[in-house]
Tab-separated table of C-alpha atoms in Angstrom:
chain	number	residue	atom	x	y	z
A	1	MET	CA	24.547	-4.195	41.730
A	2	LYS	CA	25.854	-6.634	39.161
A	3	ALA	CA	26.993	-5.447	35.743
A	4	ASP	CA	24.221	-7.500	34.118
A	5	GLU	CA	21.612	-5.558	36.108
A	6	ILE	CA	23.024	-2.217	34.946
A	7	PHE	CA	23.018	-3.390	31.335
A	8	ASP	CA	19.418	-4.553	31.721
A	9	ASN	CA	18.542	-1.126	33.070
A	10	ARG	CA	20.278	0.517	30.075
A	11	ARG	CA	17.839	-1.321	27.814
A	12	VAL	CA	14.978	0.315	29.717
A	13	ILE	CA	16.646	3.699	29.129
A	14	ALA	CA	16.936	2.973	25.403
A	15	GLY	CA	13.233	2.145	25.303
A	16	GLU	CA	12.394	5.423	27.031
A	17	ILE	CA	14.459	7.366	24.487
A	18	CYS	CA	12.594	5.622	21.665
A	19	ARG	CA	9.329	6.660	23.297
A	20	ILE	CA	10.416	10.316	23.618
A	21	VAL	CA	11.557	10.402	19.999
A	22	GLY	CA	8.303	8.848	18.814
A	23	GLU	CA	6.254	11.446	20.706
A	24	ASN	CA	8.286	14.404	19.402
A	25	GLY	CA	8.135	14.073	15.648
A	26	GLY	CA	11.221	11.874	15.397
A	27	GLN	CA	13.486	14.206	17.391
A	28	LEU	CA	15.129	13.583	20.749
A	29	ALA	CA	13.684	16.771	22.214
A	30	ASN	CA	15.680	16.641	25.475
A	31	ALA	CA	18.925	17.069	23.538
A	32	LYS	CA	18.392	20.838	23.251
A	33	TYR	CA	18.965	21.247	27.003
A	34	PHE	CA	22.551	19.937	26.933
A	35	LEU	CA	24.702	22.835	25.726
A	36	GLU	CA	27.772	20.941	26.804
A	37	ARG	CA	28.542	17.463	28.020
A	38	PRO	CA	27.167	17.098	31.586
A	39	TYR	CA	29.706	16.529	34.315
A	40	SER	CA	30.105	15.567	37.942
A	41	VAL	CA	31.424	18.265	40.276
A	42	GLY	CA	33.016	17.397	43.569
A	43	GLU	CA	36.343	16.401	45.032
A	44	LYS	CA	37.056	15.100	41.550
A	45	THR	CA	35.382	16.752	38.560
A	46	TYR	CA	34.854	14.605	35.471
A	47	LYS	CA	32.719	14.519	32.328
A	48	PHE	CA	29.973	11.926	32.457
A	49	SER	CA	30.269	8.807	30.361
A	50	THR	CA	28.142	8.490	27.253
A	51	ALA	CA	25.989	6.010	29.191
A	52	ASN	CA	25.146	8.627	31.821
A	53	TYR	CA	24.652	11.237	29.084
A	54	LEU	CA	21.987	8.956	27.568
A	55	ARG	CA	20.409	8.399	30.974
A	56	LEU	CA	19.979	12.164	31.347
A	57	LEU	CA	18.662	12.473	27.790
A	58	ALA	CA	15.935	10.001	28.741
A	59	SER	CA	14.969	11.857	31.921
A	60	ASN	CA	11.852	13.943	32.583
A	61	ASN	CA	13.651	15.865	35.346
A	62	LYS	CA	12.589	19.528	35.126
A	63	ALA	CA	16.011	20.656	36.376
A	64	ILE	CA	17.491	19.509	33.054
A	65	GLN	CA	15.513	22.209	31.263
A	66	GLU	CA	17.682	24.808	33.060
A	67	CYS	CA	20.594	23.735	30.826
A	68	ASP	CA	22.950	23.463	33.792
A	69	PRO	CA	25.591	20.775	33.092
A	70	ARG	CA	26.740	20.494	36.744
A	71	TRP	CA	25.730	17.456	38.774
A	72	PHE	CA	26.595	16.518	42.363
A	73	SER	CA	26.424	13.087	43.971
A	74	ILE	CA	24.305	12.658	47.069
A	75	ASP	CA	27.522	11.922	48.998
A	76	GLU	CA	29.021	15.286	47.986
A	77	ILE	CA	25.836	17.055	49.031
A	78	LYS	CA	25.729	15.355	52.443
A	79	ASN	CA	29.448	15.812	53.108
A	80	ASN	CA	29.211	19.546	52.414
A	81	GLY	CA	25.966	20.046	54.313
A	82	TRP	CA	24.186	21.537	51.307
A	83	THR	CA	20.424	21.988	51.129
A	84	LEU	CA	18.242	20.484	48.420
A	85	ARG	CA	15.105	22.189	47.133
A	86	GLU	CA	11.850	20.621	48.268
A	87	ASP	CA	11.008	19.495	44.751
A	88	ALA	CA	14.533	18.277	43.931
A	89	GLN	CA	14.534	15.162	41.779
A	90	ALA	CA	17.420	12.686	41.857
A	91	GLU	CA	18.899	10.968	38.821
A	92	LEU	CA	20.305	7.467	39.139
A	93	LEU	CA	23.620	7.478	37.275
A	94	GLU	CA	26.257	4.839	36.822
A	95	VAL	CA	29.419	4.765	38.927
A	96	TRP	CA	32.091	2.191	38.135
A	97	ASN	CA	35.092	1.259	40.259
A	98	LYS	CA	37.869	-1.273	40.011
A	99	THR	CA	37.780	-4.105	42.517
A	100	THR	CA	40.884	-5.436	44.227
A	101	GLU	CA	40.808	-8.276	41.706
A	102	GLY	CA	41.015	-5.785	38.822
A	103	SER	CA	37.476	-6.230	37.524
A	104	GLN	CA	34.892	-3.446	37.142
A	105	GLU	CA	32.129	-3.114	39.694
A	106	GLY	CA	29.205	-0.788	39.025
A	107	TYR	CA	26.250	0.645	40.857
A	108	LEU	CA	23.644	3.371	40.395
A	109	GLN	CA	24.035	6.439	42.601
A	110	GLU	CA	21.810	9.457	43.201
A	111	PHE	CA	22.960	12.699	41.559
A	112	TYR	CA	21.298	16.116	41.734
A	113	ASN	CA	21.551	19.026	39.362
A	114	ALA	CA	23.209	22.192	40.688
A	115	ARG	CA	19.920	23.980	40.095
A	116	ASP	CA	18.409	21.904	42.936
A	117	ILE	CA	21.069	22.906	45.488
A	118	LEU	CA	20.269	26.154	47.286
A	119	GLU	CA	23.921	27.023	47.924
A	120	LYS	CA	24.844	26.910	44.221
A	121	ASP	CA	24.820	29.938	41.930
A	122	SER	CA	22.910	29.766	38.663
A	123	PHE	CA	24.824	28.649	35.573
A	124	ALA	CA	25.342	31.043	32.651
A	125	ALA	CA	25.923	29.264	29.356
A	126	GLU	CA	28.321	30.852	26.880
A	127	ASN	CA	26.893	31.465	23.419
A	128	GLN	CA	28.995	31.087	20.303
A	129	GLU	CA	28.643	33.314	17.255
A	130	LEU	CA	27.610	31.759	13.951
A	131	GLU	CA	30.677	33.222	12.216
A	132	THR	CA	32.986	31.573	14.759
A	133	ILE	CA	31.355	28.213	14.097
A	134	ILE	CA	31.568	28.636	10.320
A	135	ASN	CA	35.205	29.715	10.558
A	136	PHE	CA	36.097	26.466	12.358
A	137	PHE	CA	34.905	24.519	9.319
A	138	GLN	CA	36.369	26.835	6.704
A	139	VAL	CA	39.904	26.943	8.084
A	140	ARG	CA	39.919	23.148	8.132
A	141	GLY	CA	38.576	22.764	4.623
A	142	LEU	CA	35.440	21.001	5.862
A	143	ILE	CA	33.183	23.385	3.943
A	144	GLN	CA	33.887	25.761	1.074
A	145	GLN	CA	36.488	28.226	2.272
A	146	VAL	CA	35.399	31.113	0.037
A	147	ALA	CA	31.638	31.434	-0.219
A	148	GLU	CA	29.147	34.278	-0.246
A	149	SER	CA	26.554	32.239	1.648
A	150	VAL	CA	27.214	29.689	4.378
A	151	SER	CA	24.580	28.399	6.781
A	152	PHE	CA	24.558	26.518	10.044
A	153	GLN	CA	22.921	23.695	8.087
A	154	ASP	CA	26.024	23.542	5.857
A	155	CYS	CA	28.068	22.946	9.014
A	156	ILE	CA	25.640	20.230	10.139
A	157	ASN	CA	25.914	18.536	6.746
A	158	ALA	CA	29.702	18.655	7.063
A	159	VAL	CA	29.563	16.974	10.496
A	160	LYS	CA	27.307	14.247	9.083
A	161	LYS	CA	29.670	13.668	6.156
A	162	TYR	CA	32.685	13.614	8.482
A	163	ALA	CA	30.970	11.008	10.665
A	164	GLU	CA	30.049	8.857	7.672
A	165	ASP	CA	33.569	9.152	6.242
A	166	SER	CA	34.807	7.974	9.647
A	167	GLY	CA	32.737	4.796	9.344
A	168	ALA	CA	29.561	5.860	11.161
A	169	ASP	CA	26.357	3.997	10.394
A	170	GLY	CA	22.986	5.791	10.321
A	171	LEU	CA	22.418	5.824	14.087
A	172	THR	CA	25.977	6.862	14.934
A	173	ALA	CA	25.830	9.711	12.406
A	174	ILE	CA	22.552	10.966	13.911
A	175	LEU	CA	23.986	10.888	17.434
A	176	ALA	CA	27.148	12.693	16.293
A	177	VAL	CA	25.135	15.411	14.551
A	178	GLN	CA	22.656	15.734	17.432
A	179	THR	CA	25.449	16.080	19.987
A	180	TRP	CA	27.434	18.543	17.872
A	181	ILE	CA	24.419	20.808	17.232
A	182	VAL	CA	23.670	21.459	20.876
A	183	GLU	CA	27.320	21.590	21.954
A	184	SER	CA	28.064	24.178	19.262
A	185	ARG	CA	26.373	26.623	21.668
A	186	LEU	CA	24.733	28.609	18.914
A	187	LYS	CA	21.841	30.561	20.408
A	188	THR	CA	19.051	29.529	18.067
A	189	LYS	CA	15.916	27.394	17.848
A	190	THR	CA	17.538	23.986	18.139
A	191	GLU	CA	14.342	22.307	16.962
A	192	TRP	CA	15.008	23.690	13.477
A	193	PHE	CA	18.131	21.586	13.190
A	194	LEU	CA	17.946	18.451	15.346
A	195	PRO	CA	18.113	15.321	13.146
A	196	ALA	CA	15.122	13.000	12.874
A	197	TYR	CA	15.102	9.295	13.704
A	198	SER	CA	13.208	7.281	11.104
A	199	ASP	CA	10.517	4.806	12.125
A	200	SER	CA	12.664	1.964	10.811
A	201	LEU	CA	15.605	3.091	12.962
A	202	LEU	CA	13.404	3.262	16.056
A	203	ALA	CA	12.067	-0.216	15.313
A	204	GLU	CA	15.639	-1.460	15.002
A	205	LEU	CA	16.568	0.125	18.351
A	206	GLU	CA	13.591	-1.419	20.090
A	207	LYS	CA	14.819	-4.840	18.953
A	208	ALA	CA	18.488	-4.169	19.797
A	209	PRO	CA	18.569	-1.466	22.538
A	210	ASP	CA	22.255	-2.091	23.324
A	211	LYS	CA	23.077	-0.530	19.955
A	212	LEU	CA	22.104	2.935	21.265
A	213	PHE	CA	24.861	2.920	23.894
A	214	GLU	CA	27.411	1.431	21.502
A	215	SER	CA	26.631	4.035	18.839
A	216	MET	CA	26.805	6.917	21.326
A	217	ASN	CA	30.318	5.799	22.272
A	218	LYS	CA	31.335	5.752	18.612
A	219	ALA	CA	29.747	9.159	17.984
A	220	ARG	CA	31.672	10.679	20.882
A	221	ALA	CA	34.955	9.234	19.582
A	222	ILE	CA	34.269	10.667	16.109
A	223	LEU	CA	33.524	14.139	17.529
A	224	LYS	CA	36.701	14.019	19.588
A	225	LYS	CA	38.682	13.302	16.435
A	226	PHE	CA	36.718	16.013	14.593
A	227	GLN	CA	37.708	18.654	17.139
A	228	ARG	CA	41.379	17.792	16.581
A	229	GLU	CA	41.275	18.384	12.814
A	230	LYS	CA	44.144	20.642	11.727
A	231	GLU	CA	43.747	23.987	10.009
A	232	MET	CA	44.562	24.401	6.328
A	233	PRO	CA	45.748	27.436	4.341
A	234	ILE	CA	42.802	29.588	3.270
A	235	ALA	CA	42.369	29.681	-0.488
A	236	GLU	CA	42.385	33.099	-2.122
A	237	ASN	CA	39.086	34.490	-3.326
A	238	LEU	CA	39.329	34.215	-7.096
A	239	SER	CA	35.874	35.699	-7.688
A	240	ASP	CA	35.701	38.671	-10.035
A	241	ASN	CA	32.610	39.941	-8.257
A	242	ASP	CA	33.830	42.467	-5.693
A	243	ALA	CA	30.461	44.183	-5.255
A	244	PHE	CA	29.630	44.903	-1.623
A	245	HIS	CA	32.903	43.340	-0.565
A	246	ASP	CA	32.479	44.774	2.961
A	247	LEU	CA	28.823	43.856	3.440
A	248	LYS	CA	27.770	41.022	5.719
A	249	ILE	CA	24.342	39.846	6.854
A	250	ILE	CA	23.645	37.244	9.518
A	251	TYR	CA	20.157	35.931	8.826
A	252	HIS	CA	18.729	34.221	11.909
A	253	GLY	CA	15.255	33.400	10.670
A	254	SER	CA	11.838	34.686	9.700
A	255	GLU	CA	8.176	33.927	10.225
A	256	VAL	CA	7.884	33.004	6.550
A	257	GLU	CA	10.296	31.456	4.059
A	258	LEU	CA	12.409	34.025	2.243
A	259	LYS	CA	13.565	33.229	-1.285
A	260	ASN	CA	16.104	34.720	-3.664
A	261	ARG	CA	15.400	35.701	-7.264
A	262	ASN	CA	15.868	32.102	-8.389
A	263	GLY	CA	13.359	30.747	-5.883
A	264	ARG	CA	15.993	29.276	-3.576
A	265	ILE	CA	15.089	29.469	0.117
A	266	TYR	CA	17.421	31.359	2.448
A	267	ARG	CA	18.305	28.993	5.274
A	268	ASN	CA	17.876	30.065	8.877
A	269	GLU	CA	21.169	30.893	10.601
A	270	SER	CA	23.088	31.884	7.469
A	271	ALA	CA	26.082	34.176	6.995
A	272	LEU	CA	25.697	36.100	3.736
A	273	ASN	CA	28.459	38.171	2.186
A	274	GLY	CA	28.959	40.539	-0.718
A	275	ALA	CA	26.378	40.797	-3.485
A	276	THR	CA	24.531	37.795	-2.026
A	277	ALA	CA	23.986	39.769	1.186
A	278	TYR	CA	22.707	42.789	-0.745
A	279	GLU	CA	20.307	40.690	-2.802
A	280	PHE	CA	19.012	39.206	0.450
A	281	LEU	CA	18.111	42.739	1.555
A	282	CYS	CA	16.356	43.211	-1.785
A	283	SER	CA	14.348	40.033	-1.123
A	284	LEU	CA	12.987	41.683	2.033
A	285	LYS	CA	11.827	44.555	-0.096
A	286	ALA	CA	10.183	42.181	-2.581
A	287	ARG	CA	8.172	40.195	-0.036
A	288	LYS	CA	4.436	40.631	-0.367
A	289	GLU	CA	3.368	40.349	3.262
A	290	LYS	CA	4.495	41.744	6.588
A	291	CYS	CA	6.499	39.334	8.706
A	292	LYS	CA	9.074	39.361	11.462
A	293	THR	CA	12.674	38.745	10.428
A	294	TRP	CA	15.674	38.524	12.758
A	295	MET	CA	19.072	39.523	11.402
A	296	GLU	CA	22.389	41.342	11.882
A	297	PHE	CA	23.926	43.960	9.577
A	298	SER	CA	27.592	44.792	9.084
A	299	TYR	CA	29.209	47.124	6.556
A	300	LYS	CA	32.805	48.355	6.676
A	301	SER	CA	33.462	49.724	10.185
A	302	TYR	CA	29.825	49.565	11.305
A	303	SER	CA	28.123	46.551	12.868
A	304	HIS	CA	24.544	46.351	14.074
A	305	GLY	CA	23.805	43.387	16.340
A	306	LYS	CA	20.733	41.198	16.208
A	307	PHE	CA	17.558	43.158	15.546
A	308	LEU	CA	13.962	42.486	14.562
A	309	LEU	CA	12.782	43.783	11.208
A	310	SER	CA	9.020	43.864	10.847
A	311	ASP	CA	8.604	47.032	8.772
A	312	GLU	CA	7.972	46.803	5.078
A	313	ILE	CA	10.555	48.417	2.816
A	314	PRO	CA	8.545	50.813	0.633
A	315	LYS	CA	8.638	49.753	-3.002
A	316	GLY	CA	9.889	53.121	-4.205
A	317	GLU	CA	12.591	53.383	-1.524
A	318	SER	CA	16.161	52.165	-1.795
A	319	VAL	CA	17.582	49.671	0.688
A	320	SER	CA	20.120	52.244	1.889
A	321	THR	CA	17.402	54.855	2.573
A	322	PHE	CA	15.354	52.343	4.534
A	323	LEU	CA	18.341	51.141	6.586
A	324	ARG	CA	19.385	54.717	7.393
A	325	THR	CA	16.070	55.264	9.112
A	326	ARG	CA	15.570	51.831	10.650
A	327	LEU	CA	19.043	51.277	12.121
A	328	ASN	CA	19.509	54.822	13.391
A	329	LYS	CA	15.976	55.307	14.716
A	330	ASN	CA	16.756	54.634	18.382
A	331	ARG	CA	19.818	56.910	18.416
A	332	GLN	CA	17.935	59.754	16.773
A	333	HIS	CA	15.082	59.365	19.229
A	334	LEU	CA	17.444	59.618	22.222
A	335	LEU	CA	19.307	62.589	20.756
A	336	HIS	CA	16.022	64.473	20.385
A	337	ASN	CA	14.515	63.150	23.636
A	338	PRO	CA	17.343	63.016	26.215
A	339	GLN	CA	14.769	62.539	28.993
A	340	ASP	CA	14.452	58.942	27.772
A	341	LEU	CA	18.113	58.163	28.537
A	342	LYS	CA	17.419	57.082	32.123
A	343	PRO	CA	17.062	53.307	31.435
A	344	TYR	CA	20.477	53.367	29.716
A	345	ILE	CA	22.323	54.961	32.647
A	346	THR	CA	23.268	52.470	35.346
A	347	ALA	CA	25.888	52.294	38.055
A	348	GLU	CA	27.620	49.515	36.146
A	349	ARG	CA	28.098	51.680	33.050
A	350	ALA	CA	29.561	54.580	35.078
A	351	ILE	CA	28.584	57.209	32.517
A	352	THR	CA	26.714	60.506	32.782
A	353	ALA	CA	23.781	61.527	30.616
A	354	SER	CA	25.910	64.088	28.769
A	355	GLY	CA	28.653	61.532	28.203
A	356	LEU	CA	26.159	59.025	26.853
A	357	LEU	CA	24.671	61.630	24.533
A	358	ARG	CA	28.121	62.419	23.132
A	359	ARG	CA	28.720	58.726	22.484
A	360	ILE	CA	25.341	58.293	20.795
A	361	ASN	CA	25.981	61.355	18.637
A	362	PHE	CA	29.386	59.994	17.598
A	363	GLU	CA	27.925	56.577	16.746
A	364	SER	CA	25.121	58.213	14.762
A	365	LYS	CA	27.560	60.266	12.693
A	366	LEU	CA	29.756	57.203	12.082
A	367	PHE	CA	26.708	55.271	10.933
A	368	GLU	CA	25.654	58.061	8.557
A	369	SER	CA	29.157	58.245	7.091
A	370	VAL	CA	29.236	54.487	6.489
A	371	MET	CA	25.775	54.557	4.957
A	372	ASP	CA	26.899	57.260	2.540
A	373	GLU	CA	29.419	54.743	1.221
A	374	PHE	CA	26.784	51.998	1.179
A	375	GLU	CA	24.409	54.197	-0.800
A	376	SER	CA	27.102	55.026	-3.382
A	377	GLU	CA	27.907	51.340	-3.805
A	378	GLU	CA	24.215	50.484	-4.051
A	379	ASN	CA	23.617	53.055	-6.804
A	380	LEU	CA	26.580	51.741	-8.773
A	381	TYR	CA	25.420	48.125	-8.374
A	382	LEU	CA	21.845	48.909	-9.440
A	383	GLU	CA	23.059	50.487	-12.678
A	384	SER	CA	24.075	46.997	-13.836
A	385	HIS	CA	21.231	45.199	-12.010
A	386	PRO	CA	18.088	47.242	-12.776
A	387	GLU	CA	15.931	44.160	-12.142
A	388	LEU	CA	16.475	44.755	-8.398
A	389	LEU	CA	14.922	48.220	-8.474
């Protein structure tokens, strides 16, 4: 296949991406399935070029929805005697080689996702914590280093600014942000955050489809430079407000918009610290309707992982009283109903029922001790903030 034929085919791919974006509210919906840059596995393993990345983004292959980044050429599959699933769907991806004359010669070759090869194990994607992502930005001075509220959207805005400061035009900035969001590996609803392509940008791409591939190359170069940014000294927290210094809330999202006292919306996927975190808890108490909210709670030596809060906080009840009951409910139930321990005892855990009960009892007492401190701090804080009662 001549290079001109491959470039002509790329223009078809660009048109398909424009179609997908147009049918999905301005978002490139397929992007959410690529938690890392797809790569070829075989005698030589290598990350796919941005051109092949775009080809996969334009595909309707159901295997892509499995979020497995591993791809094998048809030659690798035949040489190893592997078996393809009956419904396996090939992707035609670019392969380029140097000729004896030193020029580049390209052709399209069949590749299959690992999910379609019976001999391959399933792929388990690693998730990254929101705090880890935020820390990357803070230690490099890309977002405010000392802040009581930082969201995933703040990180996205910082990536966009970094791209623009690096000379990115509108399309390149969108591609950089889109790629960074999914490759951040934050376990969240990606649709909340994927950037939108404007109608004017899509119209421009339809007229000049080559620009999509050029911009994707530039976006990848910018992200490579971004990942190499050096750390900076962390500025000291000069705030005089030390209330709830050891309190942290990770707010993942809610069925309805939650607002603070000033009417500002709490962004999904936010890390809240100090008094800001406590006032967020008060906002849950102030809401007028029942709704599901997903969050994490951490105070001093106690951390409670992601949980669903759908109960209303009674108006006459303090936040600490409510949390004592809600976060310790499962432990208390098991301590009083040891017959329900069976699902928690597995061969992998290698623990007896009595041993598990002792651990649960210890964790419950630790939680109660920490909540005693939380309650004392809450009472002191409310003396100077009666409006939160």
